[in-house]
């Protein structure tokens, strides 16, 4: 009930419910037991035009209807999550266009595909035509019964998710989950069609190294939508294209720079949709610019942000942008540490391995006591060194194996020496004297 009031606190029906919550809860419970809730389902219809000029017919549920829809979602969501392959990333907790993790975020996942997956040369984009209008109650019931065994819960879902005249409305809490349930079989089937698949609502993207593979996938998806779901694909928005060409997906335009390897820099860049950039240039106040800033900060649009802020005299949010990198500090050469004999502490480290699993690179975040005019200031300078130092790598790995990473950090009173390569002082068993007898014996053998 409390979740249903978010964004609606000023309405009279919400205020009345919050004044008598127990009475409202008892009414809902009795209506559910008797089945009378069906007669109280009500929607307010309205038309809204998006910024792209697209008209949408929305249906706003009453408070009573919204409470029941949220309750149904809370009960059914665990059933759906058991089967969810996590390819559809809209309207899920922790997922979205700009979610911070690659597994759950559209932008991060698409950047990985375009920048790093150099083995994938072609992409397929396919979209559904008025998917909510075409989803029927019978199709939804059939898909819901595959994941829920409770017949009453299935009937309740069909009654509360659809309008009394059998339409799936746009703008209700339960509609996105209903669409995910209808698309669940396709999400699992589509994994056999191409190596990479991403879905945001009714927009589907696939990537492959073969154009023929994507052609087969396109017709499999079209036929699946039409014969199993009764949904048509948009003819004008369905296309197969080389990933070397820029393409728009969910408002961002992804560009791949050719002749690059996975380990190279400048593998590609991301911009925002041209119509969005045009609206940003006419932004007039900080309140509206803040939402645009949230879009641009996930793209390579620093110049556009800075120009807009200067021209429109808006808040300089771009000045706050910094690149966050793990263990980022001023670099110091290992040779400099060895020549100076400075004592330092290791606060963190990172090891990287080659394709064979052998560690061949180390990065250490160290702290050095600051000294001014021969006197310590009490401050610790942050520095980092990195490279392929085999003896340092071997020592760190042996310490980690013996004591564990968390138990041994920070490693204090550390110095580096140049002894047949750079080593941590005292970390190797060095020979002081030659036992001639041992070597003579080995020569005789």
Coordinates of C-alpha atoms in Angstrom, one line a residue:
X1 CA 0.0 0.0 0.0
X2 CA 2.8 2.4 0.8
X3 CA 4.5 1.8 -2.5
X4 CA 1.3 2.7 -4.3
X5 CA 1.2 6.2 -2.8
X6 CA 4.6 7.2 -4.3
X7 CA 4.1 10.2 -6.6
X8 CA 0.4 10.4 -5.7
X9 CA 0.4 11.8 -2.1
X10 CA -1.6 14.9 -3.1
X11 CA -4.7 12.9 -4.4
X12 CA -7.7 12.7 -2.1
X13 CA -8.1 8.9 -2.4
X14 CA -4.5 8.5 -1.2
X15 CA -4.9 10.8 1.7
X16 CA -8.1 9.0 2.8
X17 CA -6.3 5.6 2.6
X18 CA -3.3 6.9 4.7
X19 CA -5.7 8.2 7.3
X20 CA -7.5 4.8 7.6
X21 CA -4.9 2.2 6.5
X22 CA -6.4 -0.7 8.5
X23 CA -9.9 -0.1 7.2
X24 CA -8.5 0.0 3.6
X25 CA -6.5 -3.2 4.1
X26 CA -9.5 -5.1 5.4
X27 CA -11.6 -4.0 2.4
X28 CA -9.0 -5.3 0.0
X29 CA -8.7 -8.6 1.8
X30 CA -12.5 -9.1 1.8
X31 CA -12.8 -8.2 -1.8
X32 CA -10.1 -10.6 -2.8
X33 CA -11.8 -13.5 -0.9
X34 CA -15.2 -12.8 -2.4
X35 CA -13.9 -11.9 -5.9
X36 CA -15.6 -8.5 -5.8
X37 CA -12.4 -6.7 -6.6
X38 CA -13.0 -7.3 -10.3
X39 CA -15.9 -4.8 -10.3
X40 CA -13.8 -2.1 -8.6
X41 CA -11.0 -2.1 -11.2
X42 CA -10.9 1.4 -12.9
X43 CA -8.6 3.3 -15.2
X44 CA -8.4 6.9 -16.3
X45 CA -7.5 7.2 -20.0
X46 CA -5.3 10.0 -21.4
X47 CA -3.2 10.8 -24.4
X48 CA 0.4 11.9 -24.1
X49 CA 2.9 13.0 -26.7
X50 CA 6.6 12.2 -26.2
X51 CA 9.4 14.5 -27.0
X52 CA 10.0 12.5 -30.2
X53 CA 6.5 13.4 -31.3
X54 CA 5.1 9.9 -30.7
X55 CA 1.6 9.7 -29.4
X56 CA 0.8 7.3 -26.6
X57 CA -2.6 6.3 -25.2
X58 CA -2.0 5.9 -21.4
X59 CA -4.3 4.3 -18.9
X60 CA -3.7 5.5 -15.3
X61 CA -5.1 3.0 -12.7
X62 CA -7.0 4.1 -9.7
X63 CA -5.4 3.7 -6.3
X64 CA -7.4 0.5 -5.6
X65 CA -6.2 -1.0 -8.9
X66 CA -2.6 0.1 -8.4
X67 CA -2.4 -1.5 -5.0
X68 CA -3.6 -4.8 -6.3
X69 CA -1.2 -4.6 -9.3
X70 CA 1.8 -4.0 -7.0
X71 CA 0.7 -6.8 -4.7
X72 CA 0.5 -9.2 -7.7
X73 CA 3.9 -8.1 -8.9
X74 CA 5.4 -8.8 -5.5
X75 CA 4.0 -12.3 -5.4
X76 CA 4.8 -13.3 -9.0
X77 CA 8.2 -11.7 -9.3
X78 CA 10.1 -14.5 -7.5
X79 CA 8.6 -17.0 -9.9
X80 CA 9.8 -15.0 -12.9
X81 CA 13.3 -14.5 -11.5
X82 CA 13.9 -18.3 -11.3
X83 CA 13.6 -18.5 -15.1
X84 CA 14.9 -15.0 -16.1
X85 CA 18.0 -15.3 -18.3
X86 CA 18.6 -11.5 -17.7
X87 CA 18.5 -10.5 -21.3
X88 CA 15.6 -8.1 -20.9
X89 CA 16.9 -5.2 -18.9
X90 CA 14.0 -2.8 -18.6
X91 CA 11.9 -2.1 -15.5
X92 CA 14.0 -4.4 -13.2
X93 CA 15.7 -3.6 -10.0
X94 CA 19.4 -2.9 -10.6
X95 CA 18.9 -2.9 -14.4
X96 CA 18.4 -0.2 -17.0
X97 CA 20.0 1.8 -19.8
X98 CA 22.8 3.3 -17.6
X99 CA 23.0 0.6 -14.9
X100 CA 26.6 0.5 -13.4
X101 CA 27.3 -3.1 -14.2
X102 CA 27.8 -4.6 -17.6
X103 CA 25.6 -7.6 -16.9
X104 CA 22.6 -5.3 -16.1
X105 CA 23.3 -2.1 -18.0
X106 CA 22.5 -1.5 -21.7
X107 CA 25.3 1.1 -22.3
X108 CA 28.0 -0.9 -20.6
X109 CA 27.0 -4.1 -22.3
X110 CA 26.8 -2.5 -25.8
X111 CA 30.2 -0.8 -25.3
X112 CA 31.7 -4.2 -24.5
X113 CA 30.2 -5.7 -27.6
X114 CA 31.2 -2.8 -29.9
X115 CA 34.7 -2.1 -28.4
X116 CA 35.9 -5.5 -27.3
X117 CA 34.1 -8.2 -29.2
X118 CA 36.1 -7.9 -32.4
X119 CA 35.1 -11.4 -33.5
X120 CA 31.5 -10.1 -34.0
X121 CA 31.1 -8.2 -37.3
X122 CA 27.4 -7.8 -37.8
X123 CA 24.4 -6.7 -35.8
X124 CA 20.6 -7.3 -36.0
X125 CA 18.0 -4.9 -34.6
X126 CA 14.4 -5.8 -34.5
X127 CA 11.4 -4.1 -32.8
X128 CA 7.9 -5.1 -32.0
X129 CA 4.9 -3.2 -33.5
X130 CA 2.6 -1.9 -30.7
X131 CA 3.4 -4.8 -28.5
X132 CA 1.1 -3.9 -25.6
X133 CA -1.9 -3.5 -28.0
X134 CA -1.2 -6.9 -29.5
X135 CA -0.7 -9.0 -26.3
X136 CA -4.0 -10.8 -25.6
X137 CA -5.2 -12.2 -22.3
X138 CA -5.1 -15.8 -23.5
X139 CA -1.5 -15.5 -24.5
X140 CA -0.6 -14.0 -21.2
X141 CA -2.4 -16.7 -19.3
X142 CA -0.6 -19.4 -21.3
X143 CA 2.8 -18.0 -20.5
X144 CA 2.0 -17.3 -16.9
X145 CA 0.9 -20.8 -16.2
X146 CA 4.3 -22.1 -17.3
X147 CA 5.9 -20.5 -14.3
X148 CA 3.0 -20.3 -11.8
X149 CA 1.1 -23.4 -10.7
X150 CA -1.5 -21.6 -8.6
X151 CA -4.7 -21.3 -10.7
X152 CA -6.2 -18.5 -8.4
X153 CA -3.0 -16.4 -8.8
X154 CA -3.1 -16.8 -12.6
X155 CA -6.8 -15.8 -12.7
X156 CA -6.1 -12.8 -10.4
X157 CA -3.2 -11.8 -12.6
X158 CA -5.3 -11.9 -15.8
X159 CA -8.0 -9.8 -14.1
X160 CA -5.7 -7.2 -12.6
X161 CA -3.1 -6.9 -15.4
X162 CA -5.6 -6.4 -18.2
X163 CA -8.4 -3.8 -18.5
X164 CA -12.0 -5.1 -18.3
X165 CA -12.2 -5.0 -22.1
X166 CA -9.1 -7.2 -22.4
X167 CA -6.3 -4.6 -23.2
X168 CA -2.8 -4.5 -21.7
X169 CA -2.5 -0.9 -20.6
X170 CA 0.5 1.3 -20.9
X171 CA 1.7 3.1 -17.7
X172 CA 0.7 0.6 -15.0
X173 CA 3.1 -1.1 -12.5
X174 CA 2.2 -4.6 -13.7
X175 CA 2.5 -4.1 -17.5
X176 CA 6.3 -4.4 -17.8
X177 CA 6.4 -7.6 -15.7
X178 CA 3.5 -9.0 -17.8
X179 CA 5.5 -8.2 -21.0
X180 CA 8.6 -9.9 -19.5
X181 CA 6.5 -13.0 -18.8
X182 CA 5.2 -13.1 -22.3
X183 CA 8.7 -12.7 -23.7
X184 CA 10.3 -15.3 -21.4
X185 CA 10.2 -18.2 -23.8
X186 CA 11.6 -16.0 -26.6
X187 CA 14.4 -14.7 -24.3
X188 CA 15.6 -18.3 -23.7
X189 CA 15.1 -19.4 -27.3
X190 CA 17.0 -16.5 -28.7
X191 CA 20.2 -17.6 -26.9
X192 CA 20.5 -20.4 -29.5
X193 CA 20.3 -18.0 -32.4
X194 CA 23.4 -15.8 -31.9
X195 CA 26.4 -15.4 -29.5
X196 CA 25.1 -12.0 -28.1
X197 CA 21.6 -10.9 -27.4
X198 CA 20.2 -7.8 -25.6
X199 CA 16.6 -6.8 -25.1
X200 CA 15.2 -3.5 -23.7
X201 CA 11.4 -3.7 -23.7
X202 CA 10.4 -4.6 -27.2
X203 CA 13.8 -3.6 -28.8
X204 CA 16.0 -6.6 -29.5
X205 CA 19.7 -6.5 -30.5
X206 CA 21.8 -9.5 -31.7
X207 CA 25.4 -9.7 -32.7
X208 CA 27.3 -12.4 -34.7
X209 CA 30.3 -13.0 -36.9
X210 CA 28.0 -14.2 -39.7
X211 CA 25.4 -12.3 -41.6
X212 CA 23.7 -15.5 -42.6
X213 CA 23.3 -16.5 -39.0
X214 CA 21.5 -13.2 -38.3
X215 CA 19.3 -13.6 -41.3
X216 CA 18.1 -17.0 -39.9
X217 CA 17.7 -15.4 -36.5
X218 CA 15.6 -12.5 -37.9
X219 CA 13.0 -14.9 -39.5
X220 CA 13.0 -17.2 -36.5
X221 CA 12.1 -14.2 -34.2
X222 CA 9.5 -12.8 -36.6
X223 CA 7.8 -16.1 -36.9
X224 CA 8.0 -16.7 -33.2
X225 CA 6.4 -13.3 -32.4
X226 CA 3.6 -13.8 -35.0
X227 CA 2.7 -17.5 -34.5
X228 CA 3.3 -17.7 -30.8
X229 CA 2.5 -14.2 -29.5
X230 CA 0.4 -12.6 -32.2
X231 CA 2.8 -9.7 -32.4
X232 CA 4.3 -8.2 -35.7
X233 CA 7.8 -6.9 -36.1
X234 CA 8.3 -3.3 -37.4
X235 CA 9.4 -3.7 -41.0
X236 CA 11.1 -0.3 -41.1
X237 CA 13.1 -0.9 -37.9
X238 CA 14.3 -4.4 -38.7
X239 CA 17.8 -4.4 -40.2
X240 CA 21.1 -6.2 -40.4
X241 CA 24.2 -4.0 -40.5
X242 CA 28.0 -4.2 -40.0
X243 CA 29.1 -3.1 -36.6
X244 CA 31.7 -0.9 -38.2
X245 CA 28.9 1.5 -39.0
X246 CA 27.5 3.7 -36.2
X247 CA 24.1 2.5 -34.9
X248 CA 21.5 3.9 -32.4
X249 CA 20.2 1.7 -29.6
X250 CA 18.2 3.1 -26.7
X251 CA 19.1 6.7 -27.4
X252 CA 22.9 6.1 -27.6
X253 CA 24.9 5.9 -30.8
X254 CA 27.8 3.4 -30.7
X255 CA 30.9 3.8 -32.9
X256 CA 33.6 1.2 -33.5
X257 CA 37.1 2.2 -34.5
X258 CA 38.5 -0.4 -36.9
X259 CA 42.0 -2.0 -36.9
X260 CA 42.0 -2.1 -33.1
X261 CA 42.7 -4.9 -30.7
X262 CA 41.1 -5.6 -27.3
X263 CA 44.2 -4.3 -25.5
X264 CA 44.4 -1.1 -27.5
X265 CA 43.1 2.3 -26.5
X266 CA 40.6 4.3 -28.5
X267 CA 38.7 1.2 -29.6
X268 CA 35.5 3.2 -30.1
X269 CA 33.3 6.0 -28.7
X270 CA 29.7 6.6 -27.8
X271 CA 27.5 9.6 -28.6
X272 CA 23.9 10.5 -27.9
X273 CA 21.1 10.6 -30.3
X274 CA 21.0 13.8 -32.6
X275 CA 17.5 14.8 -31.5
X276 CA 18.5 14.6 -27.9
X277 CA 21.6 16.8 -28.5
X278 CA 19.4 19.3 -30.3
X279 CA 17.1 19.6 -27.2
X280 CA 20.1 19.9 -24.9
X281 CA 21.4 22.9 -26.9
X282 CA 18.1 24.7 -26.1
X283 CA 18.1 23.8 -22.4
X284 CA 17.4 26.9 -20.3
X285 CA 17.6 26.0 -16.6
X286 CA 19.5 23.8 -14.2
X287 CA 16.4 21.7 -13.3
X288 CA 16.0 20.4 -16.9
X289 CA 19.7 20.3 -17.6
X290 CA 20.4 17.9 -14.7
X291 CA 18.4 15.1 -16.4
X292 CA 20.2 15.7 -19.7
X293 CA 23.5 15.6 -17.8
X294 CA 22.7 12.2 -16.5
X295 CA 22.3 11.0 -20.1
X296 CA 25.5 12.7 -21.4
X297 CA 27.8 11.6 -18.7
X298 CA 27.6 8.0 -20.0
X299 CA 28.6 9.0 -23.5
X300 CA 31.7 10.7 -24.9
X301 CA 30.0 14.1 -24.8
X302 CA 32.2 16.2 -22.6
X303 CA 32.6 19.0 -25.2
X304 CA 28.8 19.2 -25.7
X305 CA 28.3 19.4 -21.9
X306 CA 30.9 22.1 -21.5
X307 CA 29.7 24.2 -24.4
X308 CA 26.0 24.0 -23.3
X309 CA 26.9 25.1 -19.8
X310 CA 28.9 28.0 -21.0
X311 CA 26.4 29.2 -23.6
X312 CA 23.3 28.8 -21.5
X313 CA 25.1 29.8 -18.2
X314 CA 24.0 26.6 -16.5
X315 CA 25.5 24.9 -13.5
X316 CA 28.9 23.5 -14.4
X317 CA 28.3 19.9 -13.7
X318 CA 30.9 18.8 -16.2
X319 CA 33.6 20.2 -13.9
X320 CA 32.8 17.4 -11.4
X321 CA 33.5 14.6 -13.9
X322 CA 36.5 12.6 -13.1
X323 CA 37.7 9.2 -14.3
X324 CA 37.7 6.6 -11.5
X325 CA 40.5 4.1 -11.9
X326 CA 41.5 1.4 -9.4
X327 CA 44.6 2.4 -7.4
X328 CA 45.1 5.6 -9.4
X329 CA 48.0 7.6 -8.1
X330 CA 51.2 9.3 -9.3
X331 CA 53.5 6.8 -10.9
X332 CA 56.9 6.1 -9.5
X333 CA 59.5 3.9 -11.2
X334 CA 60.8 0.7 -9.4
X335 CA 64.3 1.8 -10.4
X336 CA 63.8 5.0 -8.4
X337 CA 62.6 3.1 -5.3
X338 CA 65.6 0.7 -5.6
X339 CA 68.2 3.5 -6.1
X340 CA 66.9 5.7 -3.2
X341 CA 66.3 2.8 -0.8
X342 CA 63.2 4.5 0.5
X343 CA 61.0 2.6 2.9
X344 CA 57.3 2.3 2.0
X345 CA 54.2 0.3 2.7
X346 CA 52.0 -1.6 0.2
X347 CA 48.3 -0.9 0.7
X348 CA 46.9 -2.7 -2.3
X349 CA 48.0 -4.6 -5.4
X350 CA 46.6 -6.1 -8.6
X351 CA 47.9 -9.1 -10.5
X352 CA 47.1 -9.9 -14.1
X353 CA 47.6 -13.1 -16.0
X354 CA 48.3 -14.0 -19.6
X355 CA 46.2 -16.3 -21.8
X356 CA 47.9 -19.4 -20.3
X357 CA 47.0 -18.3 -16.7
X358 CA 50.6 -17.3 -15.7
X359 CA 50.9 -14.0 -13.8
X360 CA 52.9 -11.6 -15.8
X361 CA 52.0 -8.1 -14.5
X362 CA 51.7 -6.4 -11.1
X363 CA 50.5 -3.0 -9.9
X364 CA 51.0 -1.8 -6.4
X365 CA 49.6 1.1 -4.5
X366 CA 52.2 2.3 -2.0
X367 CA 52.5 4.9 0.7
X368 CA 55.7 6.9 1.3
X369 CA 56.2 9.2 4.3
X370 CA 56.4 12.8 3.1
X371 CA 59.6 14.6 4.1
X372 CA 60.1 18.4 3.8
X373 CA 63.5 19.9 4.6
X374 CA 64.6 16.7 6.3
X375 CA 61.6 16.6 8.6
X376 CA 58.6 14.2 8.2
X377 CA 55.3 16.0 7.8
X378 CA 53.1 13.2 9.1
X379 CA 51.5 12.8 5.7
X380 CA 51.7 9.7 3.5
X381 CA 52.2 10.2 -0.2
X382 CA 50.3 7.9 -2.5
X383 CA 52.3 6.4 -5.3
X384 CA 51.9 3.4 -7.7
X385 CA 54.3 1.3 -9.7
X386 CA 53.4 -1.4 -12.3
X387 CA 55.1 -3.7 -14.8
X388 CA 56.3 -7.2 -15.4
X389 CA 58.6 -7.7 -12.4
X390 CA 58.8 -11.5 -12.0
X391 CA 60.6 -11.5 -8.6
X392 CA 58.1 -9.0 -7.1
X393 CA 55.2 -11.1 -8.5
X394 CA 56.6 -14.3 -7.1
X395 CA 57.0 -12.8 -3.7
X396 CA 53.5 -11.3 -3.6
X397 CA 52.0 -14.6 -4.7
X398 CA 53.9 -16.6 -2.1
X399 CA 52.8 -14.2 0.7
X400 CA 49.2 -14.3 -0.5
X401 CA 49.2 -18.1 -0.5
X402 CA 50.7 -18.3 3.0
X403 CA 48.8 -15.5 4.8
X404 CA 45.8 -14.5 2.6
X405 CA 45.4 -11.1 0.9
X406 CA 43.3 -9.4 3.6
X407 CA 45.5 -10.6 6.5
X408 CA 48.8 -9.4 5.1
X409 CA 47.7 -5.9 3.9
X410 CA 49.1 -3.4 4.5
X411 CA 52.7 -4.7 4.1
X412 CA 54.9 -2.2 6.0
X413 CA 58.6 -1.4 6.0
X414 CA 59.2 -2.5 2.5
X415 CA 62.3 -1.7 0.4
X416 CA 63.3 -2.8 -3.1
X417 CA 66.8 -3.9 -4.2
X418 CA 68.3 -4.5 -7.6
X419 CA 69.7 -8.0 -7.2
X420 CA 69.6 -10.0 -10.5
X421 CA 66.4 -8.1 -11.1
X422 CA 64.2 -6.1 -8.7
X423 CA 63.3 -7.9 -5.5
X424 CA 61.8 -7.0 -2.1
X425 CA 64.6 -6.8 0.4
X426 CA 64.9 -10.1 2.3
X427 CA 62.4 -12.0 0.1
X428 CA 65.0 -14.3 -1.5
X429 CA 67.6 -16.8 -0.2
X430 CA 70.9 -15.4 -1.6
X431 CA 74.2 -17.4 -1.7
X432 CA 77.0 -15.9 0.4
X433 CA 79.7 -18.5 -0.1
X434 CA 80.5 -21.1 -2.7
X435 CA 80.8 -24.7 -1.5
X436 CA 83.4 -26.0 -3.9
X437 CA 82.9 -29.6 -2.9
X438 CA 79.3 -29.5 -4.1
X439 CA 80.2 -28.2 -7.4
X440 CA 83.1 -30.6 -7.9
X441 CA 80.8 -33.5 -7.1
X442 CA 78.3 -32.2 -9.7
X443 CA 81.0 -31.9 -12.3
X444 CA 82.2 -35.5 -11.7
X445 CA 78.7 -36.8 -12.1

